[in-house]
Amino acid sequence: MPVFSHAENFNHEQVVYCRNDDVGLRAIIAIHDTTLGPALGGCRFYDYASEADAVRDVLRLSRGMTYKAACAGLNLGGGKAVILGDPKKDKTEALMRAFGMFVDSLGGRYITAEDSGTSVADMDYISAETDHVCGLSAASGGSGDPSPVTAWGVFHGIRAACDEVFGSTELEGKKVAIQGIGNVGRWLVKYLTDEGAQTFITDIDEQRLQAISTEFGSEVVSTDAIYDVDADVFAPCAMGAVINDDTIGRLKGPIVAGGANNQLDNMARHGAILRDRKILYAPDYVINAGGLINVYAELNKSPREKALRDAEHIFETLKSIFATARERNITTAVAANLVAESRISSIGKLASFQKAGTRIR
Ligand code: NAD
């Protein structure tokens, strides 16, 4: 397997292979870029089919974190970690703490957090070995569940998309189809309902569907029919790759804006098809940055209210991305990447200025 020339290696600064046979730990930490600050990104615990898959995943995800933090205006770089194994069978306190020791050995260049396969309780174990962990339980001094902040950012992103498409942020009477009403989706239903929007919901969890429908008056649709709802906004809040060759032609409304990660099966191709069909896409890593904004607030010991206020800036960020895409005739996904790269590049120049001994302030 190529290392420095790996297809997913976009000038990653550091990739660390972590191994402790006594506790069965095999993990990889990838630090993509620390121009803006320490590399922050979750720790995924997953039973990869091969080591090559794990390497590809950690390289790709860590780069994504660089862009997410840059667009959100945070002073954070991008990193990610993967632990190889089945979390249900292989996870132990000792293994998580051994991973925490490796994180600590990086001296703060990488800060870890929760991701799929790891929990708030695991972060508490890691915190026994290192300070460079966030997303701790509220009982351990952490910020707790980030979902209300993520959904708040998505809500403001939907307002920005409506402003772009309809010339107004007004949500009264707007129809929003929400795929997945888990932690993020159900908060989104609440925020939208409070503003008078009409919500259509789907989920594989029937009980949850009925409860949310009763509480907020949402209309329930089947998991497949969600793509056909004649709504103003389609909000994916469950899995990735839901905008694909099978679904893209079925979307009726002019906006795709939701909290799920990696919504486009193929960023370049499906981004272009959405643009050609005059469907405005709010890039996922921009609109769902509320979770990252929340842990950043935790790191800075700021209260939840500050995280919520900061998540509201997603409105302006998206407006400027939409404008860039319109003016340059590029997809919103490409425009978001440009905004991130431009910030990293300008702050990078600032850093070399400082290294040269020039006083900035
Ligand atoms: P969650 O697991 O709480 O909710 C996901 C929901 O989707 C569940 O209710 C699940 O039953 C439902 N679901 C699964 N498969 C489905 C299907 N085929 N059709 C319809 N519904 C289905 O997860 P979450 O924390 O709400 O996160 C949702 C998405 O947002 C994920 O992609 C996650 O990566 C992303 N995200 C979450 C946060 C956060 O703060 N929680 C932050 C950024 C991004």
XYZ file of C-alpha atoms and ligand atoms in Angstrom:
405
model
C 0.000 0.000 0.000
C 1.505 3.379 -0.926
C 1.938 5.705 2.043
C 3.062 9.196 1.042
C 1.526 8.762 -2.399
C -1.696 7.167 -1.156
C -4.653 8.370 -3.237
C -6.293 9.867 -0.151
C -3.105 11.422 1.210
C -3.587 15.129 0.604
C -0.388 16.363 2.219
C -1.342 14.928 5.580
C 1.077 16.206 8.203
C 1.281 13.061 10.308
C -0.157 9.565 10.382
C 0.422 7.500 13.510
C -0.037 3.730 13.771
C -0.821 2.756 17.352
C -0.444 -0.775 18.646
C -0.670 -2.396 22.071
C -0.974 -6.180 21.885
C -1.576 -6.522 25.645
C -4.985 -4.869 25.302
C -5.611 -5.699 21.627
C -5.357 -2.117 20.375
C -4.737 -1.347 16.740
C -5.528 2.231 15.835
C -4.524 4.905 13.340
C -4.481 8.620 14.048
C -4.306 10.948 11.047
C -3.477 14.618 11.398
C -4.289 16.347 8.151
C -3.580 20.017 8.745
C -2.844 22.107 11.838
C -2.538 25.522 10.200
C -5.577 26.858 12.066
C -5.025 25.004 15.334
C -4.789 21.542 16.894
C -6.315 18.786 14.783
C -9.679 17.796 16.215
C -11.778 14.875 15.068
C -13.691 11.929 16.435
C -12.438 8.431 17.115
C -14.301 5.830 15.057
C -14.344 2.219 16.281
C -15.171 -0.008 13.331
C -14.619 -3.530 12.089
C -12.980 -2.656 8.763
C -12.823 -5.326 6.068
C -9.105 -4.585 5.640
C -6.329 -2.386 7.007
C -6.332 -0.583 3.653
C -9.979 0.395 4.221
C -9.117 1.767 7.658
C -6.247 3.832 6.263
C -8.435 5.228 3.478
C -11.191 6.111 5.930
C -8.956 7.889 8.433
C -7.155 9.866 5.721
C -10.417 10.929 4.058
C -12.222 11.796 7.292
C -9.327 13.774 8.784
C -9.146 15.937 5.667
C -12.891 16.511 5.906
C -12.420 17.814 9.448
C -9.882 20.389 8.245
C -12.467 21.801 5.841
C -15.288 21.673 8.354
C -13.375 23.592 11.031
C -12.065 26.105 8.498
C -15.541 26.905 7.131
C -16.988 27.139 10.631
C -14.410 29.814 11.456
C -12.896 27.755 14.280
C -9.244 27.800 15.251
C -8.921 24.069 14.773
C -7.180 21.814 12.306
C -8.402 18.499 10.962
C -7.712 15.069 12.385
C -9.412 11.754 12.937
C -8.692 8.398 14.534
C -9.895 4.900 13.794
C -9.705 1.897 16.084
C -9.804 -1.405 14.186
C -12.203 -3.964 15.626
C -15.781 -4.665 16.571
C -16.777 -2.192 19.287
C -19.421 -4.601 20.633
C -16.856 -7.383 21.169
C -13.454 -5.736 21.406
C -13.975 -2.545 23.363
C -12.639 -2.486 26.941
C -11.690 0.215 29.397
C -8.019 -0.806 29.056
C -8.119 -0.553 25.262
C -9.699 2.913 25.355
C -7.166 4.085 27.928
C -4.288 2.681 25.841
C -5.646 4.690 22.928
C -5.770 7.732 25.242
C -2.036 7.248 25.970
C -1.264 7.440 22.251
C -3.360 10.583 21.945
C -1.441 12.042 24.872
C 1.899 11.209 23.241
C 1.036 13.695 20.476
C 1.173 16.504 23.016
C -2.063 18.207 21.948
C -1.491 18.177 18.184
C -4.539 15.877 18.008
C -7.690 16.167 20.154
C -10.044 13.225 20.092
C -13.823 13.035 20.481
C -16.772 10.698 20.086
C -17.669 9.162 16.713
C -19.515 6.094 15.497
C -18.626 3.102 17.641
C -17.456 5.237 20.557
C -19.493 6.917 23.283
C -19.340 9.677 25.847
C -18.403 6.985 28.408
C -15.390 6.014 26.235
C -14.274 9.657 26.201
C -14.384 9.585 29.983
C -12.013 6.548 29.947
C -9.670 8.314 27.513
C -9.668 11.381 29.759
C -8.022 9.264 32.473
C -4.882 9.245 30.264
C -4.958 12.561 28.420
C -6.400 16.068 28.559
C -6.646 16.114 24.771
C -10.164 14.741 24.575
C -13.538 16.469 24.360
C -17.178 15.510 24.185
C -17.083 14.316 27.789
C -20.242 13.608 29.740
C -21.825 16.549 31.534
C -21.038 14.712 34.805
C -17.315 14.794 33.899
C -17.415 18.486 33.089
C -18.146 18.099 29.373
C -20.748 19.724 27.177
C -22.979 16.643 26.837
C -25.110 15.858 23.792
C -24.154 18.152 20.859
C -27.326 17.395 18.863
C -29.404 20.440 19.911
C -26.554 22.688 18.684
C -26.131 20.705 15.460
C -29.860 20.970 14.761
C -29.828 24.698 15.596
C -27.130 25.198 12.959
C -29.093 23.131 10.433
C -32.195 25.212 11.187
C -30.291 28.434 10.438
C -28.816 26.818 7.342
C -32.338 26.054 6.105
C -33.247 29.721 6.686
C -30.211 30.755 4.610
C -31.201 28.376 1.797
C -34.796 29.710 1.829
C -33.432 33.250 1.641
C -31.380 32.309 -1.415
C -34.206 30.465 -3.191
C -37.352 32.319 -2.104
C -35.845 35.701 -1.199
C -37.075 35.355 2.399
C -36.021 33.522 5.560
C -39.673 33.091 6.527
C -40.436 29.447 7.396
C -44.138 29.833 8.186
C -46.001 27.434 5.891
C -42.820 25.999 4.333
C -42.821 22.229 3.896
C -39.766 20.314 5.107
C -39.228 16.552 4.597
C -36.926 15.166 7.296
C -35.231 11.803 6.817
C -34.342 10.432 10.255
C -35.674 11.858 13.503
C -32.919 10.727 15.840
C -30.874 13.089 17.990
C -30.503 15.794 15.341
C -33.715 15.252 13.375
C -36.113 15.522 16.279
C -34.591 18.817 17.465
C -34.881 20.074 13.919
C -38.573 19.146 13.870
C -39.038 21.179 17.051
C -37.225 24.291 15.798
C -39.093 24.196 12.467
C -42.487 23.633 14.083
C -41.870 26.571 16.434
C -41.515 28.761 13.308
C -44.714 27.461 11.720
C -43.153 25.126 9.151
C -44.988 21.940 8.149
C -42.865 18.820 8.667
C -42.963 15.415 6.967
C -40.965 12.764 8.797
C -39.665 9.272 8.241
C -37.574 6.853 10.297
C -37.053 3.131 10.640
C -38.032 3.462 14.298
C -41.859 3.309 14.268
C -42.274 4.168 17.934
C -40.155 7.289 17.615
C -42.094 8.343 14.536
C -45.429 8.125 16.286
C -44.163 9.995 19.343
C -42.743 12.902 17.291
C -45.813 13.008 15.062
C -48.090 13.267 18.092
C -45.926 15.900 19.781
C -45.386 18.183 16.770
C -48.205 17.295 14.354
C -45.722 16.061 11.690
C -46.998 13.963 8.815
C -45.474 10.466 8.762
C -44.287 9.008 5.429
C -42.609 5.712 4.598
C -38.799 5.516 4.386
C -38.899 5.239 0.613
C -41.649 7.822 -0.001
C -39.639 10.601 1.694
C -37.838 11.292 -1.622
C -41.162 11.931 -3.375
C -42.649 14.388 -0.887
C -43.546 17.657 -2.574
C -41.661 19.726 0.008
C -39.656 22.954 -0.218
C -36.743 21.379 1.646
C -35.399 17.838 1.804
C -33.430 17.474 5.044
C -31.356 14.253 5.275
C -30.684 13.613 8.973
C -29.919 9.876 9.000
C -27.305 8.211 6.790
C -24.821 9.260 4.113
C -24.979 8.825 0.319
C -28.752 9.333 0.206
C -28.453 11.655 -2.796
C -27.503 9.075 -5.406
C -28.397 7.886 -8.908
C -31.584 6.243 -7.644
C -32.928 9.164 -5.614
C -31.691 12.380 -7.216
C -34.323 12.411 -9.970
C -37.139 11.976 -7.455
C -36.484 15.116 -5.412
C -39.281 17.641 -5.979
C -38.265 20.662 -3.920
C -35.646 23.341 -4.633
C -33.489 22.798 -1.506
C -31.425 19.978 0.037
C -30.324 21.011 3.537
C -29.908 18.581 6.426
C -27.613 17.364 9.179
C -26.345 14.024 7.839
C -22.683 13.600 6.893
C -21.608 12.809 3.309
C -25.068 13.256 1.792
C -23.883 13.131 -1.835
C -22.897 9.671 -3.031
C -20.478 11.329 -5.465
C -19.702 14.906 -4.494
C -18.649 16.131 -7.932
C -21.245 14.360 -10.048
C -24.299 14.603 -7.817
C -23.378 18.169 -6.827
C -23.409 19.073 -10.526
C -26.713 17.277 -11.185
C -28.368 19.138 -8.300
C -27.091 22.444 -9.670
C -28.332 21.600 -13.182
C -31.740 20.729 -11.751
C -31.753 24.120 -9.921
C -31.781 22.410 -6.534
C -29.761 24.342 -3.981
C -27.519 22.082 -1.889
C -26.288 23.307 1.493
C -22.907 21.505 1.786
C -23.250 18.989 4.614
C -20.021 19.744 6.419
C -20.930 23.429 6.585
C -24.555 23.126 7.701
C -23.878 20.378 10.294
C -20.867 22.063 11.931
C -22.871 22.785 15.109
C -21.548 19.616 16.764
C -17.960 20.734 16.189
C -18.819 24.268 17.312
C -20.211 22.716 20.485
C -17.029 20.797 21.363
C -14.943 23.850 20.510
C -16.991 25.769 23.090
C -16.324 22.928 25.546
C -12.567 23.190 24.918
C -12.741 26.934 25.557
C -14.923 26.383 28.641
C -17.698 28.473 27.079
C -21.338 27.813 27.990
C -23.896 26.107 25.737
C -25.453 29.523 24.961
C -22.201 30.611 23.265
C -22.176 27.437 21.147
C -25.781 28.090 20.079
C -24.972 31.719 19.164
C -21.904 30.629 17.189
C -23.924 27.977 15.344
C -26.187 30.770 14.081
C -23.230 32.059 12.000
C -23.801 29.065 9.729
C -26.470 31.315 8.188
C -23.896 33.894 6.980
C -21.336 31.252 6.017
C -23.844 29.510 3.768
C -25.054 32.779 2.287
C -21.497 33.603 1.244
C -20.973 30.076 -0.161
C -24.205 30.342 -2.175
C -23.092 33.729 -3.507
C -19.651 32.383 -4.491
C -21.260 29.423 -6.277
C -23.687 31.713 -8.123
C -21.056 34.247 -9.156
C -18.470 31.689 -10.283
C -20.937 29.217 -11.734
C -19.616 26.356 -9.611
C -21.413 23.921 -7.321
C -21.992 24.901 -3.714
C -19.853 21.920 -2.660
C -16.889 23.279 -4.619
C -17.561 26.808 -3.333
C -17.446 25.541 0.272
C -14.059 23.934 -0.370
C -12.765 27.210 -1.788
C -13.928 29.159 1.275
C -12.127 26.673 3.551
C -8.918 26.652 1.479
C -8.841 30.411 1.267
C -9.058 30.777 5.066
C -6.356 28.146 5.658
C -4.106 29.763 3.096
C -4.501 33.284 4.495
C -3.969 32.204 8.123
C -1.030 30.072 6.976
C 0.594 33.187 5.539
C -0.037 34.926 8.863
C 1.814 32.114 10.632
C 4.865 32.407 8.404
C 4.761 36.167 9.026
C 4.907 35.499 12.744
C 7.724 33.001 12.293
C 9.661 35.726 10.503
C 9.434 37.716 13.725
C 6.959 40.344 12.585
C 4.536 41.613 15.180
C 0.976 41.315 13.945
C -0.899 43.011 16.775
P -29.111 9.147 15.353
O -28.594 7.766 15.251
O -29.561 9.663 16.691
O -30.365 9.364 14.366
C -30.423 8.807 13.109
C -31.866 8.404 12.866
O -32.002 7.942 11.533
C -32.357 7.290 13.805
O -33.575 7.648 14.396
C -32.488 6.094 12.848
O -33.524 5.210 13.246
C -32.827 6.801 11.553
N -32.571 5.997 10.344
C -31.610 5.080 10.126
N -31.735 4.547 8.904
C -32.795 5.168 8.327
C -33.434 5.071 7.054
N -33.015 4.198 6.137
N -34.482 5.890 6.800
C -34.929 6.753 7.729
N -34.379 6.887 8.947
C -33.327 6.098 9.249
O -27.979 10.076 14.733
P -27.846 11.659 14.870
O -26.903 11.961 15.957
O -29.182 12.286 14.867
O -27.082 11.982 13.511
C -27.775 11.979 12.274
C -26.810 12.323 11.139
O -26.223 13.603 11.398
C -25.641 11.351 10.987
O -25.289 11.290 9.628
C -24.519 12.046 11.769
O -23.248 11.645 11.299
C -24.798 13.487 11.423
N -24.273 14.436 12.416
C -24.701 14.387 13.703
C -24.194 15.317 14.617
C -24.686 15.331 16.052
O -24.443 16.323 16.752
N -25.372 14.314 16.512
C -23.260 16.283 14.217
C -22.864 16.319 12.868
C -23.366 15.376 11.987
